[in-house]
């Protein structure tokens, strides 16, 4: 039988945490956080993070693992989530992934091929020269170090560059940033490992 991982996903304040607790209690599972903001210590109220005394004694993973000054990358989350899931399965328990950060859930379940530095990766300084990594890039390359297209087409825009259903722009995404399409030459959907 293939090991099962349960994912409880959805919008804010829809009861994901309670359902995850019910499932973990019923199935002998443990909860793995998949909310980008609940990774941070001190972000309890703004993220509606369950306090320890409301977790029914069920182990929770990937909560409060970063300081608010730390940078969360998708690659780091994916590595931590996969390690937690394997650990839970190895102990004969059921991992219950819970959260509203869709790309984090996909990274944990779909084995996306994420560059180790995260979607944005290290960015060289503007105008050639040396980037954060100290390596030189050719003047004919993009900020992500890929050769410039001779066709001159525009890079794919980040979803936050477009108005949402009510005309508002989404400037909150800690996951994609404007470097995603620079670092990844193809859309995320094509980065699943075989």
mmCIF file of N, CA and C in Angstrom, residues 4-104:
data_model
loop_
_atom_site.group_PDB
_atom_site.id
_atom_site.type_symbol
_atom_site.label_atom_id
_atom_site.label_comp_id
_atom_site.label_asym_id
_atom_site.label_seq_id
_atom_site.Cartn_x
_atom_site.Cartn_y
_atom_site.Cartn_z
ATOM 1 N N UNK A 4 0.115 7.320 2.569
ATOM 2 C CA UNK A 4 -0.814 8.411 2.289
ATOM 3 C C UNK A 4 -0.426 9.671 3.053
ATOM 4 N N UNK A 5 -0.548 10.799 2.375
ATOM 5 C CA UNK A 5 -0.402 12.109 2.991
ATOM 6 C C UNK A 5 -1.712 12.827 2.737
ATOM 7 N N UNK A 6 -2.298 13.364 3.781
ATOM 8 C CA UNK A 6 -3.561 14.085 3.648
ATOM 9 C C UNK A 6 -3.254 15.575 3.630
ATOM 10 N N UNK A 7 -3.893 16.301 2.718
ATOM 11 C CA UNK A 7 -3.719 17.751 2.648
ATOM 12 C C UNK A 7 -5.051 18.438 2.910
ATOM 13 N N UNK A 8 -5.044 19.347 3.860
ATOM 14 C CA UNK A 8 -6.218 20.166 4.162
ATOM 15 C C UNK A 8 -5.855 21.583 3.728
ATOM 16 N N UNK A 9 -6.479 22.040 2.658
ATOM 17 C CA UNK A 9 -6.152 23.349 2.102
ATOM 18 C C UNK A 9 -7.418 24.175 1.926
ATOM 19 N N UNK A 10 -7.237 25.462 1.844
ATOM 20 C CA UNK A 10 -8.382 26.336 1.635
ATOM 21 C C UNK A 10 -8.087 27.751 2.067
ATOM 22 N N UNK A 11 -9.088 28.579 1.935
ATOM 23 C CA UNK A 11 -8.951 29.998 2.257
ATOM 24 C C UNK A 11 -8.841 30.223 3.762
ATOM 25 N N UNK A 12 -8.455 31.422 4.122
ATOM 26 C CA UNK A 12 -8.324 31.815 5.525
ATOM 27 C C UNK A 12 -9.651 31.665 6.262
ATOM 28 N N UNK A 13 -9.563 31.187 7.492
ATOM 29 C CA UNK A 13 -10.715 31.082 8.407
ATOM 30 C C UNK A 13 -11.813 30.165 7.894
ATOM 31 N N UNK A 14 -11.421 29.055 7.264
ATOM 32 C CA UNK A 14 -12.420 28.090 6.786
ATOM 33 C C UNK A 14 -12.423 26.811 7.600
ATOM 34 N N UNK A 15 -11.645 26.755 8.679
ATOM 35 C CA UNK A 15 -11.649 25.587 9.548
ATOM 36 C C UNK A 15 -10.594 24.549 9.229
ATOM 37 N N UNK A 16 -9.548 24.930 8.512
ATOM 38 C CA UNK A 16 -8.490 23.975 8.153
ATOM 39 C C UNK A 16 -7.828 23.365 9.385
ATOM 40 N N UNK A 17 -7.509 24.198 10.362
ATOM 41 C CA UNK A 17 -6.807 23.701 11.554
ATOM 42 C C UNK A 17 -7.649 22.695 12.319
ATOM 43 N N UNK A 18 -8.926 23.005 12.512
ATOM 44 C CA UNK A 18 -9.803 22.076 13.236
ATOM 45 C C UNK A 18 -9.964 20.762 12.482
ATOM 46 N N UNK A 19 -10.137 20.838 11.169
ATOM 47 C CA UNK A 19 -10.269 19.619 10.370
ATOM 48 C C UNK A 19 -8.977 18.810 10.411
ATOM 49 N N UNK A 20 -7.841 19.484 10.316
ATOM 50 C CA UNK A 20 -6.553 18.781 10.383
ATOM 51 C C UNK A 20 -6.398 18.076 11.727
ATOM 52 N N UNK A 21 -6.797 18.737 12.805
ATOM 53 C CA UNK A 21 -6.735 18.109 14.130
ATOM 54 C C UNK A 21 -7.669 16.905 14.211
ATOM 55 N N UNK A 22 -8.891 17.052 13.705
ATOM 56 C CA UNK A 22 -9.845 15.931 13.720
ATOM 57 C C UNK A 22 -9.291 14.734 12.950
ATOM 58 N N UNK A 23 -8.738 14.993 11.763
ATOM 59 C CA UNK A 23 -8.184 13.905 10.946
ATOM 60 C C UNK A 23 -6.984 13.255 11.631
ATOM 61 N N UNK A 24 -6.090 14.074 12.157
ATOM 62 C CA UNK A 24 -4.910 13.532 12.834
ATOM 63 C C UNK A 24 -5.309 12.701 14.046
ATOM 64 N N UNK A 25 -6.302 13.167 14.781
ATOM 65 C CA UNK A 25 -6.787 12.440 15.956
ATOM 66 C C UNK A 25 -7.402 11.104 15.542
ATOM 67 N N UNK A 26 -8.224 11.124 14.522
ATOM 68 C CA UNK A 26 -8.931 9.925 14.060
ATOM 69 C C UNK A 26 -7.995 8.905 13.416
ATOM 70 N N UNK A 27 -6.990 9.392 12.671
ATOM 71 C CA UNK A 27 -6.137 8.500 11.880
ATOM 72 C C UNK A 27 -4.764 8.244 12.491
ATOM 73 N N UNK A 28 -4.505 8.792 13.663
ATOM 74 C CA UNK A 28 -3.179 8.621 14.262
ATOM 75 C C UNK A 28 -2.134 9.407 13.493
ATOM 76 N N UNK A 29 -2.424 10.658 13.242
ATOM 77 C CA UNK A 29 -1.530 11.479 12.435
ATOM 78 C C UNK A 29 -0.875 12.612 13.187
ATOM 79 N N UNK A 30 -0.086 13.359 12.445
ATOM 80 C CA UNK A 30 0.589 14.546 12.948
ATOM 81 C C UNK A 30 0.411 15.638 11.905
ATOM 82 N N UNK A 31 0.313 16.871 12.359
ATOM 83 C CA UNK A 31 0.047 17.996 11.464
ATOM 84 C C UNK A 31 1.362 18.613 10.985
ATOM 85 N N UNK A 32 1.428 18.862 9.683
ATOM 86 C CA UNK A 32 2.571 19.550 9.079
ATOM 87 C C UNK A 32 2.054 20.881 8.538
ATOM 88 N N UNK A 33 2.567 21.974 9.056
ATOM 89 C CA UNK A 33 2.149 23.300 8.623
ATOM 90 C C UNK A 33 2.554 23.565 7.175
ATOM 91 N N UNK A 34 1.628 24.109 6.392
ATOM 92 C CA UNK A 34 1.922 24.533 5.021
ATOM 93 C C UNK A 34 1.450 25.969 4.807
ATOM 94 N N UNK A 35 1.516 26.758 5.859
ATOM 95 C CA UNK A 35 1.173 28.177 5.769
ATOM 96 C C UNK A 35 2.474 28.966 5.848
ATOM 97 N N UNK A 36 2.747 29.751 4.831
ATOM 98 C CA UNK A 36 4.017 30.470 4.739
ATOM 99 C C UNK A 36 4.288 31.364 5.941
ATOM 100 N N UNK A 37 3.273 31.988 6.478
ATOM 101 C CA UNK A 37 3.474 32.926 7.583
ATOM 102 C C UNK A 37 3.549 32.242 8.943
ATOM 103 N N UNK A 38 2.974 31.041 9.068
ATOM 104 C CA UNK A 38 3.033 30.344 10.354
ATOM 105 C C UNK A 38 4.399 29.710 10.602
ATOM 106 N N UNK A 39 5.281 29.763 9.626
ATOM 107 C CA UNK A 39 6.653 29.312 9.838
ATOM 108 C C UNK A 39 7.366 30.224 10.839
ATOM 109 N N UNK A 40 6.903 31.466 10.922
ATOM 110 C CA UNK A 40 7.579 32.481 11.726
ATOM 111 C C UNK A 40 7.107 32.520 13.174
ATOM 112 N N UNK A 41 8.077 32.615 14.097
ATOM 113 C CA UNK A 41 7.780 32.831 15.507
ATOM 114 C C UNK A 41 7.221 34.242 15.678
ATOM 115 N N UNK A 42 6.232 34.366 16.552
ATOM 116 C CA UNK A 42 5.680 35.676 16.847
ATOM 117 C C UNK A 42 4.591 36.128 15.895
ATOM 118 N N UNK A 43 4.242 35.323 14.911
ATOM 119 C CA UNK A 43 3.198 35.684 13.948
ATOM 120 C C UNK A 43 1.916 34.928 14.290
ATOM 121 N N UNK A 44 1.582 34.849 15.561
ATOM 122 C CA UNK A 44 0.458 34.026 15.999
ATOM 123 C C UNK A 44 -0.900 34.646 15.695
ATOM 124 N N UNK A 45 -1.080 35.897 16.060
ATOM 125 C CA UNK A 45 -2.391 36.523 15.906
ATOM 126 C C UNK A 45 -2.704 36.774 14.439
ATOM 127 N N UNK A 46 -1.792 37.369 13.724
ATOM 128 C CA UNK A 46 -2.029 37.706 12.321
ATOM 129 C C UNK A 46 -2.222 36.506 11.418
ATOM 130 N N UNK A 47 -1.795 35.330 11.862
ATOM 131 C CA UNK A 47 -1.924 34.128 11.028
ATOM 132 C C UNK A 47 -2.944 33.140 11.579
ATOM 133 N N UNK A 48 -3.541 33.472 12.712
ATOM 134 C CA UNK A 48 -4.504 32.580 13.367
ATOM 135 C C UNK A 48 -3.878 31.221 13.691
ATOM 136 N N UNK A 49 -2.614 31.265 14.107
ATOM 137 C CA UNK A 49 -1.893 30.044 14.476
ATOM 138 C C UNK A 49 -2.482 29.465 15.757
ATOM 139 N N UNK A 50 -2.723 28.163 15.754
ATOM 140 C CA UNK A 50 -3.253 27.510 16.956
ATOM 141 C C UNK A 50 -2.223 27.565 18.076
ATOM 142 N N UNK A 51 -2.623 28.043 19.249
ATOM 143 C CA UNK A 51 -1.696 28.002 20.378
ATOM 144 C C UNK A 51 -1.480 26.550 20.814
ATOM 145 N N UNK A 52 -0.337 26.261 21.420
ATOM 146 C CA UNK A 52 -0.040 24.876 21.817
ATOM 147 C C UNK A 52 -1.134 24.212 22.651
ATOM 148 N N UNK A 53 -1.804 24.957 23.521
ATOM 149 C CA UNK A 53 -2.825 24.341 24.378
ATOM 150 C C UNK A 53 -4.107 23.986 23.620
ATOM 151 N N UNK A 54 -4.223 24.387 22.365
ATOM 152 C CA UNK A 54 -5.396 24.029 21.557
ATOM 153 C C UNK A 54 -5.074 22.970 20.501
ATOM 154 N N UNK A 55 -3.885 22.403 20.566
ATOM 155 C CA UNK A 55 -3.466 21.418 19.555
ATOM 156 C C UNK A 55 -3.793 19.985 19.955
ATOM 157 N N UNK A 56 -4.522 19.799 21.034
ATOM 158 C CA UNK A 56 -5.007 18.489 21.503
ATOM 159 C C UNK A 56 -3.890 17.465 21.712
ATOM 160 N N UNK A 57 -2.701 17.928 21.972
ATOM 161 C CA UNK A 57 -1.587 17.013 22.191
ATOM 162 C C UNK A 57 -1.054 16.387 20.912
ATOM 163 N N UNK A 58 -1.544 16.822 19.777
ATOM 164 C CA UNK A 58 -1.105 16.279 18.483
ATOM 165 C C UNK A 58 0.158 17.018 18.048
ATOM 166 N N UNK A 59 1.213 16.274 17.718
ATOM 167 C CA UNK A 59 2.444 16.939 17.278
ATOM 168 C C UNK A 59 2.214 17.777 16.015
ATOM 169 N N UNK A 60 2.799 18.965 16.011
ATOM 170 C CA UNK A 60 2.754 19.874 14.867
ATOM 171 C C UNK A 60 4.184 20.119 14.398
ATOM 172 N N UNK A 61 4.363 20.153 13.106
ATOM 173 C CA UNK A 61 5.679 20.364 12.512
ATOM 174 C C UNK A 61 5.666 21.653 11.689
ATOM 175 N N UNK A 62 6.803 22.294 11.618
ATOM 176 C CA UNK A 62 7.027 23.497 10.814
ATOM 177 C C UNK A 62 6.225 24.707 11.283
ATOM 178 N N UNK A 63 5.994 24.789 12.561
ATOM 179 C CA UNK A 63 5.441 25.998 13.166
ATOM 180 C C UNK A 63 6.564 26.656 13.961
ATOM 181 N N UNK A 64 6.670 27.970 13.862
ATOM 182 C CA UNK A 64 7.652 28.714 14.656
ATOM 183 C C UNK A 64 9.085 28.246 14.426
ATOM 184 N N UNK A 65 9.443 27.979 13.190
ATOM 185 C CA UNK A 65 10.793 27.498 12.892
ATOM 186 C C UNK A 65 11.723 28.607 12.402
ATOM 187 N N UNK A 66 11.172 29.810 12.158
ATOM 188 C CA UNK A 66 11.983 30.920 11.664
ATOM 189 C C UNK A 66 11.747 32.169 12.502
ATOM 190 N N UNK A 67 12.779 32.990 12.626
ATOM 191 C CA UNK A 67 12.615 34.320 13.209
ATOM 192 C C UNK A 67 12.029 35.223 12.134
ATOM 193 N N UNK A 68 11.366 36.288 12.553
ATOM 194 C CA UNK A 68 10.758 37.184 11.569
ATOM 195 C C UNK A 68 11.803 37.872 10.696
ATOM 196 N N UNK A 69 13.046 37.861 11.119
ATOM 197 C CA UNK A 69 14.106 38.456 10.305
ATOM 198 C C UNK A 69 14.695 37.462 9.311
ATOM 199 N N UNK A 70 14.346 36.183 9.431
ATOM 200 C CA UNK A 70 14.835 35.161 8.505
ATOM 201 C C UNK A 70 14.046 35.206 7.207
ATOM 202 N N UNK A 71 14.700 34.827 6.128
ATOM 203 C CA UNK A 71 14.030 34.766 4.837
ATOM 204 C C UNK A 71 13.587 33.330 4.573
ATOM 205 N N UNK A 72 12.317 33.172 4.260
ATOM 206 C CA UNK A 72 11.792 31.846 3.928
ATOM 207 C C UNK A 72 11.881 31.664 2.422
ATOM 208 N N UNK A 73 12.440 30.541 2.010
ATOM 209 C CA UNK A 73 12.433 30.232 0.583
ATOM 210 C C UNK A 73 11.572 28.996 0.372
ATOM 211 N N UNK A 74 11.047 28.893 -0.803
ATOM 212 C CA UNK A 74 10.239 27.739 -1.153
ATOM 213 C C UNK A 74 11.075 26.468 -1.082
ATOM 214 N N UNK A 75 12.316 26.547 -1.524
ATOM 215 C CA UNK A 75 13.195 25.372 -1.491
ATOM 216 C C UNK A 75 13.437 24.906 -0.059
ATOM 217 N N UNK A 76 13.646 25.850 0.856
ATOM 218 C CA UNK A 76 13.864 25.496 2.259
ATOM 219 C C UNK A 76 12.616 24.847 2.842
ATOM 220 N N UNK A 77 11.449 25.445 2.558
ATOM 221 C CA UNK A 77 10.208 24.855 3.052
ATOM 222 C C UNK A 77 10.044 23.443 2.505
ATOM 223 N N UNK A 78 10.270 23.263 1.212
ATOM 224 C CA UNK A 78 10.093 21.954 0.593
ATOM 225 C C UNK A 78 10.976 20.910 1.275
ATOM 226 N N UNK A 79 12.211 21.263 1.529
ATOM 227 C CA UNK A 79 13.135 20.331 2.181
ATOM 228 C C UNK A 79 12.652 19.984 3.592
ATOM 229 N N UNK A 80 12.232 20.986 4.344
ATOM 230 C CA UNK A 80 11.749 20.750 5.711
ATOM 231 C C UNK A 80 10.465 19.915 5.710
ATOM 232 N N UNK A 81 9.549 20.242 4.791
ATOM 233 C CA UNK A 81 8.267 19.526 4.735
ATOM 234 C C UNK A 81 8.477 18.068 4.349
ATOM 235 N N UNK A 82 9.305 17.831 3.339
ATOM 236 C CA UNK A 82 9.554 16.449 2.925
ATOM 237 C C UNK A 82 10.210 15.654 4.044
ATOM 238 N N UNK A 83 11.135 16.269 4.783
ATOM 239 C CA UNK A 83 11.782 15.583 5.909
ATOM 240 C C UNK A 83 10.760 15.256 6.998
ATOM 241 N N UNK A 84 9.855 16.197 7.280
ATOM 242 C CA UNK A 84 8.825 15.954 8.299
ATOM 243 C C UNK A 84 7.894 14.830 7.867
ATOM 244 N N UNK A 85 7.476 14.845 6.608
ATOM 245 C CA UNK A 85 6.569 13.805 6.097
ATOM 246 C C UNK A 85 7.233 12.436 6.170
ATOM 247 N N UNK A 86 8.479 12.337 5.748
ATOM 248 C CA UNK A 86 9.193 11.056 5.791
ATOM 249 C C UNK A 86 9.326 10.574 7.232
ATOM 250 N N UNK A 87 9.670 11.482 8.141
ATOM 251 C CA UNK A 87 9.802 11.123 9.555
ATOM 252 C C UNK A 87 8.482 10.592 10.110
ATOM 253 N N UNK A 88 7.393 11.270 9.796
ATOM 254 C CA UNK A 88 6.070 10.848 10.286
ATOM 255 C C UNK A 88 5.704 9.480 9.717
ATOM 256 N N UNK A 89 5.909 9.289 8.422
ATOM 257 C CA UNK A 89 5.599 7.998 7.788
ATOM 258 C C UNK A 89 6.476 6.882 8.351
ATOM 259 N N UNK A 90 7.757 7.179 8.573
ATOM 260 C CA UNK A 90 8.676 6.171 9.120
ATOM 261 C C UNK A 90 8.249 5.694 10.503
ATOM 262 N N UNK A 91 7.544 6.524 11.229
ATOM 263 C CA UNK A 91 7.059 6.145 12.554
ATOM 264 C C UNK A 91 5.659 5.547 12.496
ATOM 265 N N UNK A 92 5.176 5.258 11.277
ATOM 266 C CA UNK A 92 3.882 4.601 11.116
ATOM 267 C C UNK A 92 2.687 5.502 11.354
ATOM 268 N N UNK A 93 2.894 6.802 11.260
ATOM 269 C CA UNK A 93 1.804 7.750 11.483
ATOM 270 C C UNK A 93 1.394 8.393 10.160
ATOM 271 N N UNK A 94 0.337 9.177 10.183
ATOM 272 C CA UNK A 94 -0.204 9.793 8.969
ATOM 273 C C UNK A 94 0.099 11.292 8.976
ATOM 274 N N UNK A 95 0.828 11.781 7.968
ATOM 275 C CA UNK A 95 1.060 13.223 7.878
ATOM 276 C C UNK A 95 -0.198 13.935 7.376
ATOM 277 N N UNK A 96 -0.590 14.996 8.072
ATOM 278 C CA UNK A 96 -1.735 15.814 7.661
ATOM 279 C C UNK A 96 -1.190 17.212 7.388
ATOM 280 N N UNK A 97 -1.022 17.514 6.122
ATOM 281 C CA UNK A 97 -0.515 18.809 5.688
ATOM 282 C C UNK A 97 -1.659 19.807 5.750
ATOM 283 N N UNK A 98 -1.458 20.940 6.420
ATOM 284 C CA UNK A 98 -2.547 21.911 6.582
ATOM 285 C C UNK A 98 -2.054 23.325 6.356
ATOM 286 N N UNK A 99 -2.744 24.042 5.485
ATOM 287 C CA UNK A 99 -2.394 25.440 5.269
ATOM 288 C C UNK A 99 -3.008 26.002 4.016
ATOM 289 N N UNK A 100 -2.872 27.305 3.889
ATOM 290 C CA UNK A 100 -3.481 27.990 2.765
ATOM 291 C C UNK A 100 -2.498 28.504 1.736
ATOM 292 N N UNK A 101 -1.214 28.193 1.875
ATOM 293 C CA UNK A 101 -0.223 28.641 0.896
ATOM 294 C C UNK A 101 -0.108 27.582 -0.193
ATOM 295 N N UNK A 102 -0.860 27.777 -1.263
ATOM 296 C CA UNK A 102 -0.982 26.767 -2.315
ATOM 297 C C UNK A 102 0.328 26.300 -2.905
ATOM 298 N N UNK A 103 1.248 27.216 -3.151
ATOM 299 C CA UNK A 103 2.517 26.811 -3.737
ATOM 300 C C UNK A 103 3.334 25.989 -2.743
ATOM 301 N N UNK A 104 3.228 26.292 -1.452
ATOM 302 C CA UNK A 104 3.918 25.495 -0.444
ATOM 303 C C UNK A 104 3.356 24.074 -0.422
#
